[in-house]
Coordinates of C-alpha atoms in Angstrom, one line a residue:
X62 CA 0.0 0.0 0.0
X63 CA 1.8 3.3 -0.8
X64 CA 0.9 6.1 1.5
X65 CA 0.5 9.9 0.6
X66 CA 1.9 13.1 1.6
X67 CA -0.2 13.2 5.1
X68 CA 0.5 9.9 6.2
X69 CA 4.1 10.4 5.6
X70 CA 4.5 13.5 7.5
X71 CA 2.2 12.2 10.3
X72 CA 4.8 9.2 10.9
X73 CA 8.1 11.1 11.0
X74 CA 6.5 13.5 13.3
X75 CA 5.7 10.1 16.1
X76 CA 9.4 8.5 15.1
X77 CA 10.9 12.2 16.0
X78 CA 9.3 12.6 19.0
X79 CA 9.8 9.0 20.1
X80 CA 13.3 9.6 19.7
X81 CA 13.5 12.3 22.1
X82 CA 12.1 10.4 25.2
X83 CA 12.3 6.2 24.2
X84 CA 15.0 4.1 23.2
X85 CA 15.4 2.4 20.1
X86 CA 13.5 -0.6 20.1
X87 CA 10.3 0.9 21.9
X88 CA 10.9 3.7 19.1
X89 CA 10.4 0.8 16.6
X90 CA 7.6 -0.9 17.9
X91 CA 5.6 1.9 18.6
X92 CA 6.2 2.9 15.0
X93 CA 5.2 -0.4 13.9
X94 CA 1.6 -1.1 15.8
X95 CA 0.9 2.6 14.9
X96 CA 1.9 1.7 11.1
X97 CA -0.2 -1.9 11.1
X98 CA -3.2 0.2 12.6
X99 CA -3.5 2.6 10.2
X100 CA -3.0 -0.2 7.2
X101 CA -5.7 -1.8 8.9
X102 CA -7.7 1.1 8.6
X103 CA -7.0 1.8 5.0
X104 CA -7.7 -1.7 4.1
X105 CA -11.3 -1.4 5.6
X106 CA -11.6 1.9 3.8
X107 CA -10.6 0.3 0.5
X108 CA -12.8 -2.9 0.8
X109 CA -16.1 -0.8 1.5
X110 CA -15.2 1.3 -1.6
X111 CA -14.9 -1.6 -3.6
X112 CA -18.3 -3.2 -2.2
X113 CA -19.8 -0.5 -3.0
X114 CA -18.3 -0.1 -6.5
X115 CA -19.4 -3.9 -7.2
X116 CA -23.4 -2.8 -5.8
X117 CA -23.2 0.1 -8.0
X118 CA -21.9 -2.0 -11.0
X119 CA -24.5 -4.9 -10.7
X120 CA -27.3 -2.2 -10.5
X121 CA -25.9 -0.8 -13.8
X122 CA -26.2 -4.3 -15.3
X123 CA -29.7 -4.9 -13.8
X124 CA -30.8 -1.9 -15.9
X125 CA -28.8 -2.9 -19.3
X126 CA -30.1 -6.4 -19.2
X127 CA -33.3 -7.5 -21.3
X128 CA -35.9 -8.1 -18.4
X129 CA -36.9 -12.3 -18.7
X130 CA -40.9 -12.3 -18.4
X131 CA -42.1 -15.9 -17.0
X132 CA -45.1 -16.9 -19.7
X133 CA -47.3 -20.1 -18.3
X134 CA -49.9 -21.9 -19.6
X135 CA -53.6 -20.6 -18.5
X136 CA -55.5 -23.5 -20.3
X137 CA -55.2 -25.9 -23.0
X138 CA -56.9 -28.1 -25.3
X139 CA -56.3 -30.1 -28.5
X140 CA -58.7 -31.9 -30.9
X141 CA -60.3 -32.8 -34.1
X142 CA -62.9 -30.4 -35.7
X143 CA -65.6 -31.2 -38.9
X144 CA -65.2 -34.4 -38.6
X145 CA -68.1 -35.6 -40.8
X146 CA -70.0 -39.0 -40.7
X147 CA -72.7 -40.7 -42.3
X148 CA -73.9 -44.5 -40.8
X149 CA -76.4 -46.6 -41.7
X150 CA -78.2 -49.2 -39.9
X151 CA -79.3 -52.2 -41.9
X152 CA -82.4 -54.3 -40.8
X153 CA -85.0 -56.6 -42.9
X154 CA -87.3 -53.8 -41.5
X155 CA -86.2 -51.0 -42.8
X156 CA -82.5 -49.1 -43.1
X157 CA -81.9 -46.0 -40.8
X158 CA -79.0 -43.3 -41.2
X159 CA -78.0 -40.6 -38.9
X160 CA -75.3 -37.9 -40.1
X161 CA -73.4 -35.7 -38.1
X162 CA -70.2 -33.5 -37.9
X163 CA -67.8 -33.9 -34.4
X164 CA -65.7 -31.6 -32.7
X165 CA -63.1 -33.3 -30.0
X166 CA -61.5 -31.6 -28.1
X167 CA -59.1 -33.0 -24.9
X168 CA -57.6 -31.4 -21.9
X169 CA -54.6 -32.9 -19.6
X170 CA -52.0 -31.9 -18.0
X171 CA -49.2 -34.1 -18.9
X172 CA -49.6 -32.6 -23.0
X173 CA -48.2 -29.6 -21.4
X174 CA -45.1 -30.5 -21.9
X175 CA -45.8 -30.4 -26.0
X176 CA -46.4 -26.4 -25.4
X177 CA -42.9 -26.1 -23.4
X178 CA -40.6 -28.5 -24.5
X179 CA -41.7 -29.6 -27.7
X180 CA -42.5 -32.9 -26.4
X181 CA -45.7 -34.6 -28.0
X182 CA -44.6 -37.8 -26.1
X183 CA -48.6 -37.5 -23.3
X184 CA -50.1 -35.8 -27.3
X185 CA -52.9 -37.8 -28.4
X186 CA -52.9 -37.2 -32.1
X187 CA -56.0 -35.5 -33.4
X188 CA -56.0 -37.2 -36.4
X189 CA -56.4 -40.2 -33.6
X190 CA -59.2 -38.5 -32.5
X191 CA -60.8 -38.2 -35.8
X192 CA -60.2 -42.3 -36.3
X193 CA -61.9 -42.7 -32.9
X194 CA -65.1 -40.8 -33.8
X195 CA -65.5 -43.4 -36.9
X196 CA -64.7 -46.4 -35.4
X197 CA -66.9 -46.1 -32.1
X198 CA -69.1 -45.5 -35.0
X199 CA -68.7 -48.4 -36.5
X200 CA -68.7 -50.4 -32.9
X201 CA -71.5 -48.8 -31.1
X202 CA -75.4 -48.6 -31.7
X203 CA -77.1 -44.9 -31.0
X204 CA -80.0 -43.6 -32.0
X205 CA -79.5 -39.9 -31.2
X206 CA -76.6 -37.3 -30.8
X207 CA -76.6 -37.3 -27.3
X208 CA -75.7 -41.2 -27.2
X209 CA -73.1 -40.7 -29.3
X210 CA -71.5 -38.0 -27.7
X211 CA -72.0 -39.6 -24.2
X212 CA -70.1 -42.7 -25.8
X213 CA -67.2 -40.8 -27.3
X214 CA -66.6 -38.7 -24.0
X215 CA -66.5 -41.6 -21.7
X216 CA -63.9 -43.5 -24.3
X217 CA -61.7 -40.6 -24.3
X218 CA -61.1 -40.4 -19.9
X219 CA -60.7 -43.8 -19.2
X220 CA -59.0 -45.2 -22.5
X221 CA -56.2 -42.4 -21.3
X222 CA -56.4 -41.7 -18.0
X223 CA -52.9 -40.9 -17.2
X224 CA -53.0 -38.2 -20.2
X225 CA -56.8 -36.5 -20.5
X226 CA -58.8 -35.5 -17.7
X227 CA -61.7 -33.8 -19.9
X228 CA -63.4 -34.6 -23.2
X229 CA -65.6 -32.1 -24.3
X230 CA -67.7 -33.3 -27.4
X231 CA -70.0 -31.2 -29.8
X232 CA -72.1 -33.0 -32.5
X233 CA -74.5 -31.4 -35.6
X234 CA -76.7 -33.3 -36.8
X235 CA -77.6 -33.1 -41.0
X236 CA -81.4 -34.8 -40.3
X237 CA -82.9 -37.1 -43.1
X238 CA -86.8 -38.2 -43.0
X239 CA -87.8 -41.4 -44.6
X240 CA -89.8 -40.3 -48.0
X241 CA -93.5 -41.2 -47.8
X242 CA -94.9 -43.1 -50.8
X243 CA -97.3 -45.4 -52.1
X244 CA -95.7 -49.2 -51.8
X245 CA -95.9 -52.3 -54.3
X246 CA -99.6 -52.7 -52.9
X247 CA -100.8 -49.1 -52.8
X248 CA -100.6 -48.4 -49.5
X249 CA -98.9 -44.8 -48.4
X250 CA -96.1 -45.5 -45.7
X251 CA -92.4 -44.3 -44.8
X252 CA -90.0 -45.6 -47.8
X253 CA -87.9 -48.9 -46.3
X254 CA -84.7 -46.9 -47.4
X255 CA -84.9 -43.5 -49.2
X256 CA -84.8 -40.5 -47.7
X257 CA -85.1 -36.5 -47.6
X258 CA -83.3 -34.1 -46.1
X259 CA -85.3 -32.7 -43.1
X260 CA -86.8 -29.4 -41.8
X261 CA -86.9 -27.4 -40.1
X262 CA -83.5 -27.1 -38.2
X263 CA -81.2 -29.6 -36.7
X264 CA -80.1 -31.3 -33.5
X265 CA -77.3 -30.4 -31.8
X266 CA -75.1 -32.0 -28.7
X267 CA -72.6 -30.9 -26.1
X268 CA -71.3 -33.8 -24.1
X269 CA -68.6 -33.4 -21.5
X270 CA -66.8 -36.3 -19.1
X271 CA -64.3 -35.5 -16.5
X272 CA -62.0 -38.2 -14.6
X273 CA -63.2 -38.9 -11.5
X274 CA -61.9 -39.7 -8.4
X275 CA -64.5 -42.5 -7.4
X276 CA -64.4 -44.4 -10.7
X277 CA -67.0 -43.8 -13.3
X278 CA -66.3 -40.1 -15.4
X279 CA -68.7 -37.4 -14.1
X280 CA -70.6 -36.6 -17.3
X281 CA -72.6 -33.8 -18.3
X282 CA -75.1 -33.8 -21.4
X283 CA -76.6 -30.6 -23.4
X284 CA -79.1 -31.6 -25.8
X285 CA -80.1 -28.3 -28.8
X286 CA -81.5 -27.3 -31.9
X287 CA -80.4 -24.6 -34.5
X288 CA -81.4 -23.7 -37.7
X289 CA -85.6 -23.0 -36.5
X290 CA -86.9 -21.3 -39.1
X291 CA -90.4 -19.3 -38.1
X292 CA -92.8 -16.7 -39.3
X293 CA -95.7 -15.2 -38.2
X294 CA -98.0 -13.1 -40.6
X295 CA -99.7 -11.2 -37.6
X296 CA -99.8 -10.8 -33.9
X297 CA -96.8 -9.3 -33.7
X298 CA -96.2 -5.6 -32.4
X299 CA -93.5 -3.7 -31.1
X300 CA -94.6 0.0 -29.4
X301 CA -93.9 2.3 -26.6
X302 CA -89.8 0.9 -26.5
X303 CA -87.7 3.6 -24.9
X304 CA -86.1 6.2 -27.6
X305 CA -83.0 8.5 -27.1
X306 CA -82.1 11.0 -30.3
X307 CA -80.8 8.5 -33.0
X308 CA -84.0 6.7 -32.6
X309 CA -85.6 6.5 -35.9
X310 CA -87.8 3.4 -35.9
X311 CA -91.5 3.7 -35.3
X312 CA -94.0 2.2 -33.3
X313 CA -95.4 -1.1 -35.3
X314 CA -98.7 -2.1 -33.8
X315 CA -98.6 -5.3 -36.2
X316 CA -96.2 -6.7 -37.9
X317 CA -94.3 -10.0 -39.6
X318 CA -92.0 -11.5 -37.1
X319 CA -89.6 -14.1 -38.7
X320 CA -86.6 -15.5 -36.6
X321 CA -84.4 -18.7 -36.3
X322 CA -84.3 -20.3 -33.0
X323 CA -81.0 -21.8 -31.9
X324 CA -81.6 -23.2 -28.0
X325 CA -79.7 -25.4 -26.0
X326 CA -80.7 -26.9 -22.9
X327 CA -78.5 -28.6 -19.9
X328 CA -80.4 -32.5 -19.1
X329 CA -80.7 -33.1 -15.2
X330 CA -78.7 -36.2 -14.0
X331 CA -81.4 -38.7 -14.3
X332 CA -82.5 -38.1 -17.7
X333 CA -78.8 -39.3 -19.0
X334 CA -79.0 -42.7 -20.5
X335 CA -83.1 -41.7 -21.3
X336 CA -84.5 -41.4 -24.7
X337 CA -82.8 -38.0 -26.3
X338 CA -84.6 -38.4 -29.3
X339 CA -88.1 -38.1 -27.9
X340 CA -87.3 -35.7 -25.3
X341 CA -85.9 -33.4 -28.2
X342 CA -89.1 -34.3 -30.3
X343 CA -91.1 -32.7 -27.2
X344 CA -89.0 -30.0 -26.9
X345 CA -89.5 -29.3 -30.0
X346 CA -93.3 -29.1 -30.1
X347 CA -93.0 -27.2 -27.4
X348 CA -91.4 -24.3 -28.4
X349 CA -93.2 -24.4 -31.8
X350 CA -96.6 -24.3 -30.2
X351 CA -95.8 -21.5 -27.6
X352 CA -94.3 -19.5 -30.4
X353 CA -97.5 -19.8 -32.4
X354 CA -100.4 -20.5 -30.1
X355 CA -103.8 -22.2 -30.9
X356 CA -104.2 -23.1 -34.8
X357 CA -107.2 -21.2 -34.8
X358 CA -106.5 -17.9 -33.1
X359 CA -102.5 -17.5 -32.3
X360 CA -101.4 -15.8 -29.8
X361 CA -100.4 -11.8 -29.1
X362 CA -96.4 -11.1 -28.8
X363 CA -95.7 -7.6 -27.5
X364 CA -92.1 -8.2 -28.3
X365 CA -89.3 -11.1 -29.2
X366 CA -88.3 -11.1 -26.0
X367 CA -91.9 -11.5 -24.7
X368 CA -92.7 -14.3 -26.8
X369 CA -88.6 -16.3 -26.2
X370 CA -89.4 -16.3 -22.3
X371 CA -93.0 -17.6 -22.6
X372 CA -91.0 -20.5 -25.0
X373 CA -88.2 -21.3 -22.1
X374 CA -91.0 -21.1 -19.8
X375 CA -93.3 -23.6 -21.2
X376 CA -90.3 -26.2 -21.5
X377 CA -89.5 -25.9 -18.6
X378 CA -92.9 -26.2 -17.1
X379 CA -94.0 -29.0 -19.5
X380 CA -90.6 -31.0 -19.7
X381 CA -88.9 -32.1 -16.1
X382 CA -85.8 -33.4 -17.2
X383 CA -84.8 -29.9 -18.7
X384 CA -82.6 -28.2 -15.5
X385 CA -82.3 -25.1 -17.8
X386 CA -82.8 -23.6 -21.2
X387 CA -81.0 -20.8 -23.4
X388 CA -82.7 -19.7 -26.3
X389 CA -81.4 -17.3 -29.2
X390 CA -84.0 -15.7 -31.5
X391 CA -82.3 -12.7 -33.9
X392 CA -85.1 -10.8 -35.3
X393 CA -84.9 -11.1 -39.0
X394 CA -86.8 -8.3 -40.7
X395 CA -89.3 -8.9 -43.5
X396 CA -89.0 -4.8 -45.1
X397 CA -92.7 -3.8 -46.7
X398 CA -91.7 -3.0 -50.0
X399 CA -93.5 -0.2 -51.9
X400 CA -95.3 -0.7 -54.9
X401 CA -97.4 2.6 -54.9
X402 CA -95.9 4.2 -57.5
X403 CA -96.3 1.3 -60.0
X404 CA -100.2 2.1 -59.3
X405 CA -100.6 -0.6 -57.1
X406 CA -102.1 0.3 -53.8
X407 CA -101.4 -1.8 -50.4
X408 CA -104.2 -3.6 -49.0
X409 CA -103.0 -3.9 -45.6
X410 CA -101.1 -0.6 -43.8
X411 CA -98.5 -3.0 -43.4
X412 CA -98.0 -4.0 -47.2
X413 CA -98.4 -7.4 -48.6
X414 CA -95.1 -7.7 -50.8
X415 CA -91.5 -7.5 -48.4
X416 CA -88.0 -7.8 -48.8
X417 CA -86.6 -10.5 -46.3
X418 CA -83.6 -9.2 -44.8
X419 CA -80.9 -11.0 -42.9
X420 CA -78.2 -8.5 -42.1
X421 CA -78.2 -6.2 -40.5
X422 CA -80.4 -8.1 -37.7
X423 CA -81.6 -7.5 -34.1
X424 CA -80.2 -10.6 -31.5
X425 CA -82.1 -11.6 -28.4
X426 CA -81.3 -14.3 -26.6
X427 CA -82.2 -15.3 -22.7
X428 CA -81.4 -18.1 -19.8
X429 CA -84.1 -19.5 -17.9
X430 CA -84.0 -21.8 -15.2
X431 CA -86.4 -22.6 -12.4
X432 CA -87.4 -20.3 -9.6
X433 CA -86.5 -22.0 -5.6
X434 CA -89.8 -20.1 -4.9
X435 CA -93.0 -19.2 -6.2
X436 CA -92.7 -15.6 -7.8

């Protein structure tokens, strides 16, 4: 350690006065204690410096450094989408077909590892999904989506435990009716094995199975239709709605109301393993005669949304293995079209001739469960 002016003067100053009054040798030792003290000192004054040099220095690299962000995986899910199927059922009776399109999807854990790592080694293929839906096809007899999607779910959780905890399955049906005809004899009845393609709407199914701890997957079944097409010619008003400055459409005391019902509807426990096709049968009539009323005489609808909660609340009140119902009605408008100045003069106020519209269109759509009291 070289010491500076100060120091210097500092120790001939003790070594000249030492001399004066002390020998030699205490001269010395003196001189050297007072020397290895103030080293001491120096040294402790150097080594802060330099901890606080290093502090300063890894602050400085903190800041330069590109900050490393931590991404992780919130949820995830891998499947097979439009996968489309066709079977047919062969008896002396008569041949049945039912056609669909399947979306797979499967969650677990262990495929995680395919997102971080690149390891597809717990990665069910999906185009081993989409081999599944056809052969459980092949192996199983259903009569309706629900069935089918109950069968698929299940396979998925315990054929592959240790890699998928959930199968969520989604089926659309393309519906075929047998074409009615005169037979060999003369008779009018169902054709043995030709068919149609069937209105109005189709069936629909959301099917989900988790793993359980206590053997059998829990499994949850959502039977649906889409596709309703319906019109009414009358009964239909819309009045006294709330109006703020951009409002520009007018009260319409009657009116064509035209829509396309998509509902879906969440099965209670025991109804799993029941007849779906029936139950979506009465469903069906259901909503069709609460949306038009008696035959005769109809029935009044103030507004869509008027006439979509009467529809959830009859199937609920008419059909008890329902637990809830959504239903989606967009209001497709049916635009008088005016002929007046072609000489032709409207019979009705509301017009006789209209443009059918589809875009764009009003959406209403509602949730409707059952009340724990009387309201």
């Amino acid at each position: 350690m070289v010491a500076n002016a100060v120091d210097v003067e500092r120790v001939g100053t003790f070594m000249l006065n030492c001399e004066c009054v002390h020998g030699k040798k205490i001269i010395w030792r003196r001189f050297q204690r007072r020397l290895q003290v103030h080293s001491a000192i120096c040294v402790q004054q150097l080594q802060a410096s330099a901890l606080c040099l290093c502090f300063f220095l890894s602050f400085l690299s903190l800041l330069s450094a590109p900050t490393t962000m931590v991404v992780k995986l919130l949820q995830h899910e891998h499947g097979k989408g439009r996968v489309r199927m066709l079977k047919v059922t062969r008896t002396p009776e008569k041949h049945s077909v039912i056609q669909l399109e399947a979306e797979v999807l499967l969650e677990g854990a262990p495929a995680a590892s395919a997102y971080y790592d690149g390891d597809n080694g717990q990665v069910l293929p999906t185009d081993s999904v989409k081999n599944t839906v056809w052969v459980l096809a092949k192996k199983h007899e259903f009569a309706s989506l629900e069935d089918f999607g109950v069968i698929l779910a299940k396979h998925f959780v315990t054929k592959h435990p240790d890699i998928i905890n959930m199968a969520k399955v989604k089926l659309f049906e393309t519906p075929w009716e047998r074409i009615v005809v005169p037979d060999s004899k003369g008779k009018t009845r169902p054709h043995h094995h030709a068919f149609v393609s069937a209105s109005p709407g189709f069936s629909t199914a959301y099917v989900v199975a988790r793993k359980s701890a206590y053997g059998a997957p829990e499994v949850m079944v959502q039977g649906g239709v889409d596709g309703l097409k319906v019109l009414k010619t009358t009964q239909s008003s819309f009045v006294d709605f709330f109006r703020d400055e951009y409002t520009t459409l007018p009260d319409v005391p009657d009116r064509l109301v035209s829509t396309c019902v998509t509902s879906t509807w969440n099965y209670t426990p025991d109804a799993i393993g029941g007849d779906f096709v029936s139950k979506t049968a009465e469903i069906k009539n259901v909503l069709f005669e609460t949306f038009a009323g008696p035959a005769d005489v109809g029935v009044p609808s103030p507004a869509v949304q008027y006439t979509l909660y009467k529809m959830g609340e009859a199937v609920l009140e008419r059909c008890p293995y329902v637990k809830d119902i959504k239903i989606t009605m967009p209001n497709i408008h049916n635009n008088p079209i005016d002929l007046s100045r072609f000489g032709c003069k409207n019979i009705h106020p509301h017009g006789e001739v209209f443009l059918p519209t589809d875009e764009p269109h009003g959406i209403i759509s509602a949730t409707m469960v059952r009340s724990a009291s009387k309201l």
